Coordinates of N, CA and C in Angstrom, one line a residue:
M656 N 16.1 -6.9 -41.6 CA 17.2 -6.2 -40.6 C 16.3 -5.2 -39.7
A657 N 15.6 -4.4 -40.9 CA 15.0 -2.9 -40.2 C 13.8 -3.5 -39.1
D658 N 13.1 -4.3 -39.7 CA 12.1 -5.1 -39.2 C 12.3 -5.7 -37.7
K659 N 13.7 -6.1 -37.6 CA 14.2 -6.6 -36.2 C 14.4 -5.5 -35.3
H660 N 15.3 -4.6 -36.1 CA 15.4 -3.2 -35.2 C 14.2 -2.8 -34.7
L661 N 13.3 -2.3 -35.7 CA 11.9 -1.7 -34.7 C 11.3 -2.8 -33.6
S662 N 11.3 -4.2 -33.9 CA 11.1 -4.9 -32.8 C 11.6 -4.7 -31.8
T663 N 13.2 -4.5 -31.6 CA 13.9 -4.6 -30.8 C 13.6 -3.1 -29.7
Q664 N 13.4 -2.0 -30.7 CA 13.0 -0.7 -30.2 C 11.7 -0.8 -29.3
F665 N 10.6 -1.6 -29.7 CA 9.3 -1.4 -29.3 C 9.4 -2.5 -28.0
D666 N 10.3 -3.6 -27.8 CA 10.5 -4.3 -26.9 C 11.2 -3.4 -25.9
A667 N 12.1 -2.5 -26.1 CA 12.8 -1.8 -25.1 C 11.6 -0.7 -24.6
E668 N 10.6 0.0 -25.2 CA 9.8 0.9 -24.8 C 8.8 0.0 -24.0
L669 N 8.4 -1.3 -24.4 CA 7.4 -1.8 -23.5 C 8.3 -2.1 -22.0
S670 N 9.4 -2.5 -21.8 CA 10.3 -2.8 -20.8 C 10.1 -1.3 -20.0
G671 N 10.5 -0.2 -20.7 CA 10.7 1.0 -19.9 C 9.5 1.4 -19.2
I672 N 8.2 0.9 -20.2 CA 7.3 1.4 -19.4 C 6.7 0.6 -18.1
S673 N 6.9 -0.6 -18.2 CA 6.5 -1.7 -17.2 C 7.6 -1.3 -15.9
N674 N 8.9 -0.6 -16.3 CA 9.5 -0.3 -15.2 C 9.0 0.9 -14.3
R675 N 8.5 1.8 -15.3 CA 8.1 3.1 -14.6 C 6.7 2.8 -13.7
V676 N 6.1 1.7 -14.2 CA 4.9 1.3 -13.6 C 5.2 0.8 -12.1
L677 N 6.1 0.0 -12.1 CA 6.5 -0.8 -10.7 C 7.3 0.4 -9.9
E678 N 8.0 1.2 -10.3 CA 8.2 2.3 -9.8 C 7.2 3.2 -9.1
M679 N 6.1 3.4 -9.9 CA 4.9 4.1 -9.2 C 4.4 3.2 -8.2
G680 N 4.3 1.9 -8.5 CA 3.8 0.9 -7.6 C 4.7 0.9 -6.3
G681 N 5.9 1.2 -6.5 CA 6.5 1.5 -4.9 C 6.5 2.4 -4.4
L682 N 6.1 3.7 -4.7 CA 5.7 4.8 -4.5 C 4.4 5.1 -3.7
V683 N 3.6 4.5 -4.2 CA 2.2 4.3 -3.6 C 2.0 3.2 -2.3
E684 N 2.9 2.0 -2.5 CA 2.9 1.2 -1.5 C 3.6 1.9 -0.2
A685 N 4.7 2.4 -0.6 CA 5.4 3.6 0.5 C 4.6 4.5 1.2
Q686 N 3.5 5.0 0.3 CA 2.7 6.1 0.7 C 1.8 5.6 1.7
V687 N 1.1 4.3 1.5 CA 0.4 3.5 2.3 C 0.9 3.3 3.6
A688 N 2.0 2.7 3.7 CA 2.7 2.3 4.8 C 2.9 3.6 5.8
Q689 N 3.2 4.7 5.1 CA 3.4 6.2 5.8 C 2.2 6.6 6.5
A690 N 1.1 6.4 5.9 CA 0.0 6.8 6.1 C -0.5 6.0 7.5
I691 N -0.1 5.0 7.5 CA -0.7 4.0 8.5 C 0.1 4.5 9.8
Y692 N 1.5 4.6 9.6 CA 2.5 5.0 10.4 C 2.0 6.3 11.4
A693 N 1.7 7.6 10.3 CA 1.2 8.8 10.7 C -0.1 8.4 11.7
L694 N -0.9 7.4 11.2 CA -2.1 7.3 11.9 C -2.0 6.6 13.4
S695 N -1.0 5.7 13.5 CA -0.8 5.1 14.6 C 0.0 5.8 15.7
N696 N 1.0 6.9 15.0 CA 1.5 7.7 15.7 C 1.0 9.2 16.2
F697 N -0.2 9.3 15.6 CA -0.8 10.6 15.1 C 0.6 12.0 14.9
S698 N 1.2 11.5 13.8 CA 2.4 12.4 13.2 C 1.9 13.0 12.1
S699 N 1.5 14.1 12.5 CA 1.3 15.4 11.3 C 2.5 15.6 10.1
E700 N 3.5 15.4 10.8 CA 4.7 15.4 9.9 C 4.4 14.2 8.8
T701 N 4.4 12.8 9.5 CA 4.4 12.1 8.5 C 3.2 12.0 7.4
A702 N 2.2 12.6 8.0 CA 0.9 12.8 7.2 C 1.1 13.6 5.9
N703 N 1.9 14.8 6.3 CA 2.6 15.9 5.7 C 3.4 15.0 4.4
Q704 N 4.0 14.3 4.7 CA 5.2 13.6 3.5 C 4.1 12.9 2.6
V705 N 2.8 12.3 3.3 CA 2.1 11.1 2.3 C 1.6 12.4 1.3
L706 N 1.0 13.5 1.8 CA 0.3 14.5 1.0 C 1.5 14.9 -0.3
Q707 N 2.6 15.4 0.4 CA 3.4 15.7 -0.6 C 3.7 14.6 -1.7
Q708 N 3.8 13.6 -1.5 CA 4.1 12.6 -2.4 C 2.9 12.3 -3.5
E709 N 1.8 12.8 -3.1 CA 0.5 12.6 -4.1 C 0.8 13.6 -5.3
T710 N 1.4 14.4 -5.3 CA 1.8 15.1 -6.6 C 2.5 14.5 -7.4
R711 N 3.5 13.8 -6.8 CA 4.4 12.7 -7.7 C 3.4 11.7 -8.2
V712 N 2.8 11.2 -7.3 CA 2.1 9.9 -8.0 C 1.0 10.5 -9.1
N713 N 0.4 11.6 -9.1 CA -0.2 11.8 -10.3 C 0.3 12.2 -11.2
Q714 N 1.7 13.0 -11.2 CA 2.8 13.3 -12.2 C 3.0 12.2 -12.9
M715 N 3.2 11.1 -12.2 CA 3.6 9.7 -12.8 C 2.7 9.1 -13.8
E716 N 1.4 9.4 -13.2 CA 0.2 8.7 -13.9 C -0.1 9.6 -15.3
V717 N 0.0 10.7 -15.4 CA 0.0 11.6 -16.6 C 1.1 11.3 -17.5
E718 N 2.4 11.2 -16.9 CA 3.6 10.5 -17.9 C 3.4 9.6 -18.7
I719 N 3.2 8.7 -17.6 CA 3.1 7.2 -18.2 C 1.8 7.2 -19.2
D720 N 0.9 7.5 -18.9 CA -0.3 7.8 -19.9 C 0.2 8.5 -21.0
S721 N 0.7 9.5 -21.2 CA 1.0 10.2 -22.3 C 2.0 9.3 -22.9
D722 N 3.0 8.6 -22.6 CA 4.0 7.8 -23.2 C 3.3 6.4 -23.9
L723 N 2.0 5.9 -23.3 CA 1.4 5.1 -23.8 C 0.5 5.6 -24.9
S724 N -0.1 6.6 -25.1 CA -0.5 7.3 -26.2 C 0.4 7.5 -26.9
G725 N 1.5 7.8 -27.0 CA 2.6 7.9 -28.1 C 3.1 6.7 -28.6
I726 N 3.3 5.7 -28.0 CA 3.4 4.3 -28.1 C 2.5 3.5 -29.3
I727 N 1.2 3.4 -28.6 CA -0.2 3.2 -29.4 C 0.2 3.7 -30.8
A728 N 0.2 5.2 -31.0 CA 0.2 5.8 -32.2 C 1.2 5.4 -33.0
R729 N 2.3 5.2 -32.5 CA 3.8 5.0 -33.4 C 3.7 3.3 -33.8
R730 N 3.4 2.6 -33.0 CA 3.8 1.3 -33.0 C 2.3 0.3 -33.4
Q731 N 0.9 0.7 -33.5 CA 0.1 0.2 -33.7 C -0.1 -1.1 -33.2
P732 N 0.2 -1.4 -32.0 CA 0.4 -2.8 -31.5 C -0.8 -3.7 -31.6
T733 N -0.8 -5.1 -31.9 CA -1.9 -5.9 -31.8 C -1.5 -7.0 -30.9
A734 N -2.8 -7.9 -30.5 CA -2.8 -8.7 -29.9 C -2.2 -8.6 -28.4
R735 N -1.2 -9.3 -28.0 CA -0.8 -9.2 -26.8 C -0.2 -8.3 -26.3
D736 N 0.6 -7.7 -27.2 CA 1.1 -6.3 -27.0 C 0.0 -5.0 -26.5
L737 N -0.7 -5.3 -27.5 CA -1.9 -4.2 -27.3 C -2.5 -4.4 -25.9
R738 N -2.8 -5.6 -25.5 CA -3.4 -6.1 -24.3 C -2.8 -5.5 -23.1
L739 N -1.5 -5.6 -23.2 CA -0.4 -5.2 -22.3 C -0.4 -3.5 -22.0
L740 N -0.6 -2.7 -23.0 CA -0.6 -1.3 -22.9 C -1.9 -1.0 -22.4
I741 N -3.1 -1.9 -22.8 CA -4.1 -1.5 -22.1 C -4.1 -1.3 -20.8
A742 N -3.7 -2.8 -20.3 CA -3.4 -3.5 -18.8 C -2.6 -2.0 -18.0
V743 N -1.5 -1.8 -18.7 CA -0.9 -0.5 -18.0 C -1.4 0.6 -17.7
S744 N -2.4 1.0 -18.8 CA -3.2 2.2 -18.5 C -4.3 1.9 -17.3
K745 N -4.6 0.7 -17.1 CA -5.5 0.3 -16.0 C -4.9 0.3 -14.7
T746 N -3.6 -0.3 -14.9 CA -2.6 -0.6 -13.7 C -2.3 0.9 -13.0
I747 N -1.8 2.0 -13.8 CA -1.7 3.3 -13.3 C -2.7 4.0 -12.7
A748 N -3.9 3.9 -13.3 CA -5.1 4.5 -12.9 C -5.5 3.7 -11.5
N749 N -5.2 2.7 -11.1 CA -5.7 1.8 -9.7 C -4.3 2.1 -9.0
L750 N -3.4 2.3 -9.3 CA -2.0 2.7 -8.5 C -2.6 4.2 -8.1
E751 N -3.0 5.3 -8.9 CA -3.4 6.4 -8.4 C -4.2 6.5 -7.5
R752 N -5.0 5.5 -7.6 CA -6.4 5.7 -6.7 C -5.9 5.1 -5.3
V753 N -4.8 4.2 -5.5 CA -4.4 3.7 -4.0 C -3.8 5.0 -3.5
G754 N -2.8 6.2 -4.2 CA -2.3 7.0 -3.5 C -3.6 7.9 -3.3
D755 N -4.5 8.1 -3.7 CA -5.6 8.9 -3.3 C -6.1 8.5 -1.6
E756 N -6.3 7.0 -1.7 CA -6.7 6.3 -0.4 C -5.5 6.8 0.8
A757 N -4.4 6.9 0.4 CA -3.2 6.9 1.4 C -3.3 8.5 1.8
A758 N -3.7 9.5 0.8 CA -4.0 10.9 1.1 C -5.0 11.3 2.0
R759 N -6.2 10.1 1.8 CA -7.1 10.4 2.5 C -7.0 10.1 4.0
I760 N -6.3 8.7 3.8 CA -5.7 8.6 5.4 C -5.0 9.5 6.1
A761 N -4.1 10.4 5.4 CA -3.2 11.4 5.9 C -3.7 12.6 6.4
R762 N -5.1 13.0 5.6 CA -5.9 13.9 5.8 C -6.7 13.8 7.1
T763 N -7.1 12.6 7.3 CA -7.9 12.2 8.6 C -7.0 12.3 9.7
V764 N -5.7 11.9 9.5 CA -4.7 12.0 10.6 C -4.6 13.6 11.2
Q765 N -4.4 14.5 9.9 CA -4.0 15.8 10.0 C -5.4 16.1 11.1
R766 N -6.7 15.9 10.8 CA -7.7 16.5 11.2 C -7.9 16.0 12.9
L767 N -7.6 14.8 13.0 CA -7.7 14.4 14.5 C -6.7 15.2 15.1
V768 N -5.6 15.2 14.9 CA -4.4 15.9 15.6 C -4.7 17.3 15.7
N769 N -5.2 18.1 14.6 CA -5.5 19.4 14.7 C -6.8 19.7 15.7
T770 N -7.7 18.9 16.0 CA -8.8 19.1 16.7 C -8.5 18.6 18.0
G771 N -7.4 18.0 18.4 CA -7.2 17.5 19.8 C -7.7 16.1 20.0
V772 N -8.5 15.5 19.5 CA -9.3 14.3 19.5 C -8.2 13.3 19.5
S773 N -6.8 13.3 18.7 CA -6.2 11.9 19.1 C -5.5 11.8 20.6
S774 N -5.7 12.7 21.3 CA -5.2 12.5 22.9 C -6.0 11.7 23.3
R775 N -7.0 11.7 23.2 CA -8.3 10.8 24.0 C -8.9 9.8 23.2
L776 N -8.4 9.6 22.1 CA -9.0 8.9 20.8 C -8.8 7.3 21.0
R777 N -9.8 6.4 21.1 CA -9.7 4.8 21.5 C -9.4 4.2 19.6
V778 N -8.2 4.3 19.6 CA -8.0 3.8 18.3 C -7.6 2.1 18.3
P779 N -8.3 1.1 17.3 CA -7.8 -0.3 17.2 C -6.5 -0.1 16.2
V780 N -5.2 0.4 16.5 CA -4.2 0.5 16.0 C -3.8 -0.7 15.6
A781 N -3.7 -1.8 16.4 CA -3.3 -2.9 16.0 C -4.3 -3.7 14.8
D782 N -5.6 -3.5 14.9 CA -6.3 -4.0 13.9 C -6.2 -3.1 12.3
L783 N -6.2 -1.9 12.8 CA -5.6 -0.9 11.4 C -4.5 -1.4 10.9
A784 N -3.4 -1.7 11.8 CA -2.2 -1.9 11.1 C -2.4 -3.4 10.6
F785 N -3.0 -4.1 11.1 CA -2.9 -5.6 10.4 C -3.6 -5.5 9.2
E786 N -5.1 -4.9 8.8 CA -5.5 -4.7 7.9 C -4.6 -3.9 7.0
A787 N -4.0 -3.2 7.2 CA -3.0 -2.2 6.4 C -1.8 -3.2 5.5
D788 N -1.2 -3.8 6.8 CA -0.3 -5.0 6.2 C -0.8 -6.1 5.3
L789 N -2.1 -6.7 5.2 CA -2.3 -7.4 4.5 C -2.5 -6.7 3.0
A790 N -3.2 -5.4 2.9 CA -3.5 -4.6 2.0 C -2.1 -4.2 1.1
V791 N -1.1 -4.0 1.9 CA 0.0 -3.8 1.2 C 0.8 -5.0 0.7
A792 N 0.9 -6.2 1.4 CA 1.3 -7.1 0.9 C 0.8 -7.7 -0.3
L793 N -0.9 -7.5 -0.3 CA -1.6 -7.9 -1.3 C -1.2 -7.2 -2.7
L794 N -0.8 -5.9 -2.6 CA -0.6 -4.9 -3.4 C 0.8 -5.2 -4.1
R795 N 1.7 -5.7 -3.1 CA 3.1 -5.9 -3.6 C 3.0 -7.0 -4.4
K796 N 2.3 -8.2 -4.0 CA 2.1 -9.5 -4.6 C 1.7 -9.3 -6.0
A797 N 0.7 -8.2 -6.2 CA 0.0 -7.9 -7.5 C 1.1 -7.4 -8.3
L798 N 2.0 -6.4 -7.7 CA 3.0 -5.6 -8.6 C 4.1 -6.9 -9.0
D799 N 4.2 -7.6 -8.2 CA 5.5 -8.9 -8.4 C 4.7 -9.5 -9.6
A800 N 3.3 -9.9 -9.6 CA 2.8 -10.7 -10.7 C 3.0 -9.7 -12.1
F801 N 2.8 -8.6 -11.6 CA 2.7 -7.8 -13.1 C 4.2 -8.0 -13.7
A802 N 5.0 -7.7 -12.9 CA 6.5 -7.7 -13.3 C 6.8 -8.9 -14.1
R803 N 6.4 -10.2 -13.6 CA 6.5 -11.5 -14.1 C 5.6 -11.9 -15.1
L804 N 4.5 -11.2 -15.2 CA 3.2 -11.6 -15.9 C 2.8 -12.7 -15.4
D805 N 2.7 -13.2 -14.2 CA 2.5 -14.5 -13.5 C 0.7 -14.5 -13.3
T806 N 0.3 -15.3 -14.0 CA -0.9 -15.4 -13.9 C -1.4 -16.3 -12.2
A807 N -0.4 -17.4 -12.3 CA -0.7 -18.2 -10.7 C -0.5 -16.8 -9.6
R808 N 0.5 -16.5 -9.5 CA 0.4 -15.5 -8.4 C -1.0 -14.4 -8.6
A809 N -1.2 -13.8 -9.7 CA -2.4 -12.9 -9.8 C -3.6 -13.7 -9.2
L810 N -3.7 -15.1 -9.4 CA -4.8 -15.7 -8.9 C -4.9 -15.6 -7.2
E811 N -3.8 -15.7 -6.7 CA -3.3 -15.6 -5.3 C -4.0 -14.3 -5.0
V812 N -3.8 -13.2 -5.4 CA -3.9 -12.1 -5.0 C -5.7 -12.0 -5.0
L813 N -6.2 -12.5 -6.1 CA -7.6 -12.9 -5.9 C -8.5 -13.5 -4.9
K814 N -7.6 -14.8 -4.5 CA -7.9 -15.5 -3.4 C -8.3 -14.7 -1.9
Q815 N -6.8 -14.0 -1.8 CA -6.6 -13.4 -0.6 C -7.6 -12.0 -0.4
D816 N -8.1 -11.5 -1.4 CA -8.7 -10.2 -1.4 C -9.9 -10.5 -0.2
D817 N -10.3 -11.7 -0.1 CA -11.6 -11.8 0.9 C -11.2 -11.6 2.5
Q818 N -10.0 -12.0 2.6 CA -9.4 -11.7 4.3 C -9.3 -10.2 4.5
I819 N -9.0 -9.3 3.8 CA -9.0 -8.0 3.8 C -10.2 -7.6 4.1
D820 N -11.3 -7.8 3.3 CA -12.9 -7.9 3.6 C -13.1 -8.1 4.9
Q821 N -12.9 -9.4 5.2 CA -13.2 -9.6 6.3 C -12.6 -8.9 8.0
E822 N -11.3 -8.5 7.5 CA -10.8 -7.7 8.5 C -11.6 -6.2 8.6
F823 N -11.9 -5.4 7.3 CA -12.8 -4.4 7.5 C -14.0 -4.7 8.3
D824 N -14.7 -5.9 8.2 CA -16.0 -6.1 8.8 C -15.8 -6.0 10.5
G825 N -14.7 -6.4 10.6 CA -14.5 -6.7 12.3 C -14.1 -5.4 12.7
L826 N -13.3 -4.6 12.1 CA -13.0 -3.4 12.4 C -14.2 -2.4 12.6
L827 N -15.3 -2.6 11.5 CA -16.6 -1.9 11.6 C -17.3 -2.3 12.7
R828 N -17.4 -3.6 13.3 CA -18.0 -4.1 14.3 C -17.5 -3.4 15.9
K829 N -16.4 -3.0 15.5 CA -15.5 -2.9 16.7 C -15.9 -1.5 17.2
L830 N -15.6 -0.6 15.9 CA -15.8 0.8 16.1 C -17.4 1.2 16.3
I831 N -18.2 0.2 15.9 CA -19.5 0.4 16.2 C -19.9 0.3 17.7
T832 N -19.3 -0.7 18.2 CA -19.1 -0.8 19.8 C -18.9 0.4 20.4
Y833 N -17.5 0.8 20.2 CA -17.0 2.3 20.8 C -18.2 3.1 20.6
M834 N -18.7 3.5 19.6 CA -19.7 4.5 19.4 C -20.7 4.3 20.3
M835 N -21.1 2.9 20.3 CA -22.3 2.6 21.5 C -22.2 2.7 22.9
E836 N -20.8 2.6 23.1 CA -20.5 2.6 24.9 C -20.1 4.1 25.1
D837 N -19.7 5.0 24.1 CA -19.6 6.6 24.6 C -19.7 7.2 23.3
P838 N -21.1 7.7 23.3 CA -21.3 8.8 22.0 C -20.4 9.7 21.8
R839 N -19.4 9.9 22.7 CA -18.7 11.1 22.4 C -17.6 10.9 21.3
T840 N -17.4 9.4 20.9 CA -16.3 9.0 20.3 C -17.0 8.8 18.5
I841 N -18.3 9.1 18.5 CA -18.8 9.0 17.4 C -18.3 9.6 16.1
S842 N -17.9 10.8 16.4 CA -17.1 11.6 15.3 C -15.8 11.0 14.6
S843 N -14.7 10.8 15.9 CA -13.7 10.1 15.6 C -13.9 8.9 15.1
S844 N -14.8 8.1 15.5 CA -15.0 6.9 15.1 C -15.3 6.5 13.8
I845 N -16.2 7.6 13.2 CA -16.5 7.7 11.9 C -15.4 7.8 11.0
D846 N -14.6 8.8 11.5 CA -13.3 9.0 10.8 C -12.4 7.7 10.4
L847 N -12.4 6.7 11.9 CA -11.8 5.6 11.8 C -12.2 4.6 10.5
V848 N -13.7 4.6 10.5 CA -14.5 3.9 9.8 C -13.8 4.0 8.0
F849 N -13.8 5.5 7.7 CA -13.2 6.0 6.6 C -11.7 5.3 6.3
V850 N -11.1 5.3 7.4 CA -9.7 4.9 7.3 C -9.9 3.6 6.9
A851 N -10.3 2.7 7.7 CA -10.6 1.3 7.7 C -11.1 1.0 6.1
K852 N -11.9 1.6 5.5 CA -12.6 1.6 4.2 C -11.5 1.9 3.0
A853 N -10.8 3.1 3.6 CA -9.4 3.4 2.6 C -8.4 2.1 2.3
I854 N -8.3 1.7 3.4 CA -7.4 0.6 3.5 C -8.2 -0.8 2.4
E855 N -9.5 -1.0 2.8 CA -9.9 -2.0 2.2 C -10.0 -1.8 0.7
R856 N -10.1 -0.6 0.4 CA -9.9 -0.2 -1.1 C -8.7 -0.6 -1.5
V857 N -7.6 -0.4 -1.0 CA -6.3 -0.7 -1.5 C -6.2 -2.0 -2.1
G858 N -6.9 -3.1 -1.3 CA -6.8 -4.3 -1.4 C -7.7 -4.6 -2.9
D859 N -8.8 -3.8 -2.8 CA -9.8 -3.8 -4.3 C -8.8 -3.3 -5.5
H860 N -8.0 -2.3 -5.2 CA -7.3 -2.0 -6.4 C -6.2 -3.1 -6.7
A861 N -5.8 -3.7 -5.6 CA -4.5 -4.8 -6.0 C -5.3 -6.2 -6.6
K862 N -6.5 -6.3 -6.3 CA -7.5 -7.3 -7.3 C -7.4 -6.8 -8.6
N863 N -8.1 -5.6 -8.8 CA -8.0 -5.1 -10.1 C -6.7 -5.0 -11.0
L864 N -5.5 -4.8 -10.2 CA -4.5 -5.3 -11.1 C -4.3 -6.6 -11.4
A865 N -4.4 -7.5 -10.6 CA -4.2 -9.1 -10.7 C -5.2 -9.6 -12.0
E866 N -6.4 -9.1 -12.3 CA -7.5 -9.1 -13.0 C -6.7 -8.8 -14.4
A867 N -6.3 -7.6 -14.6 CA -5.2 -6.8 -15.5 C -4.1 -8.0 -16.3
I868 N -3.4 -8.5 -15.2 CA -2.4 -9.3 -15.8 C -3.1 -10.5 -16.3
I869 N -4.2 -11.1 -15.8 CA -4.9 -12.3 -16.5 C -5.3 -11.8 -17.6
Y870 N -5.5 -10.6 -18.1 CA -6.3 -10.1 -19.4 C -5.2 -10.3 -20.2
V871 N -4.0 -9.9 -19.7 CA -2.8 -9.7 -20.5 C -2.3 -10.9 -21.3
V872 N -2.1 -11.5 -20.3 CA -1.7 -13.3 -20.5 C -2.6 -14.3 -21.2
K873 N -3.7 -14.2 -20.9 CA -4.9 -15.3 -21.4 C -5.7 -14.6 -22.4
G874 N -5.9 -13.2 -22.2 CA -7.0 -12.6 -23.4 C -8.2 -12.7 -23.0
T875 N -8.1 -13.1 -21.7 CA -9.7 -13.2 -21.2 C -9.8 -12.1 -20.0
D876 N -11.0 -11.6 -20.2 CA -11.5 -10.4 -19.3 C -12.3 -11.2 -18.1
V877 N -11.7 -11.0 -16.6 CA -12.0 -12.0 -15.7 C -12.9 -10.9 -14.5
R878 N -13.0 -9.9 -15.2 CA -13.5 -8.8 -14.2 C -15.4 -9.4 -13.5
H879 N -15.5 -9.3 -12.5 CA -16.9 -9.8 -12.0 C -17.1 -11.3 -12.0
H880 N -15.9 -11.7 -12.2 CA -16.3 -13.5 -12.4 C -15.6 -14.1 -10.9
T881 N -16.1 -15.1 -11.0 CA -15.8 -15.6 -9.1 C -14.4 -16.6 -9.6
V882 N -14.2 -16.5 -8.5 CA -12.3 -17.1 -8.3 C -12.3 -18.5 -8.8
E883 N -13.5 -19.4 -9.0 CA -13.5 -20.6 -9.4 C -13.7 -20.4 -11.0
A884 N -14.5 -19.5 -11.2 CA -14.2 -19.3 -12.9 C -12.8 -18.7 -13.4
V885 N -12.2 -17.8 -12.6 CA -10.9 -17.4 -12.9 C -9.8 -18.6 -13.0
E886 N -10.0 -19.3 -12.1 CA -9.3 -20.7 -11.8 C -9.3 -21.4 -13.3
D887 N -10.1 -21.5 -14.0 CA -10.7 -22.3 -14.9 C -10.1 -21.4 -16.3
A888 N -10.2 -20.3 -16.0 CA -9.5 -19.1 -17.1 C -8.1 -19.4 -17.2
V889 N -7.4 -19.6 -16.1 CA -5.8 -19.6 -16.4 C -5.1 -20.7 -16.4
R890 N -5.8 -21.7 -16.5 CA -5.5 -23.2 -16.7 C -4.9 -23.1 -17.9

């Protein structure tokens, strides 16, 4: 009976940790969306909101990491439970980095607005917004896969990451064209290249989350594997 009680407590702790990871994921997802809104509208106010949320995201990472250490020390989990806790640690690190990318975009917006460049800047807003929509959707799908420990959905994330890479390449070519046509846009266009790269990295972090899910469920480390090899691993 005591063993069953301990097992129930452990399950409750794992569930609580997972819920907090999803809460953190929702927060950084909103951060990215706000950062793109700030860029599209050159809104310093919205950019400031993104930066204010960064403190909360960082705090959540530290708190969840501390709880993980406590659970591992008390419960000494093995097999799948241990893999889940390791995956949670990797997941919150990736989510914190997504928040960093959102903050990077917000700081770029503030710089563009403060220097007065925003009023005359040629911004491929639709392209940036489309790339961001893809990245946020991929992150959302990865978090959904985490909530369900769904390897099929995690595999979809890995397959769709290439689309964001293609969007980044297209944006890069467009911005290079702007710089060649008007050298006065070079500085601001370089800023936008870094914005596009930040969005692309959000997709990379979603991919990392998906790989961690497969590790939890299958016990196989699929980092640096081809999609075809991962498909074989999840069968």
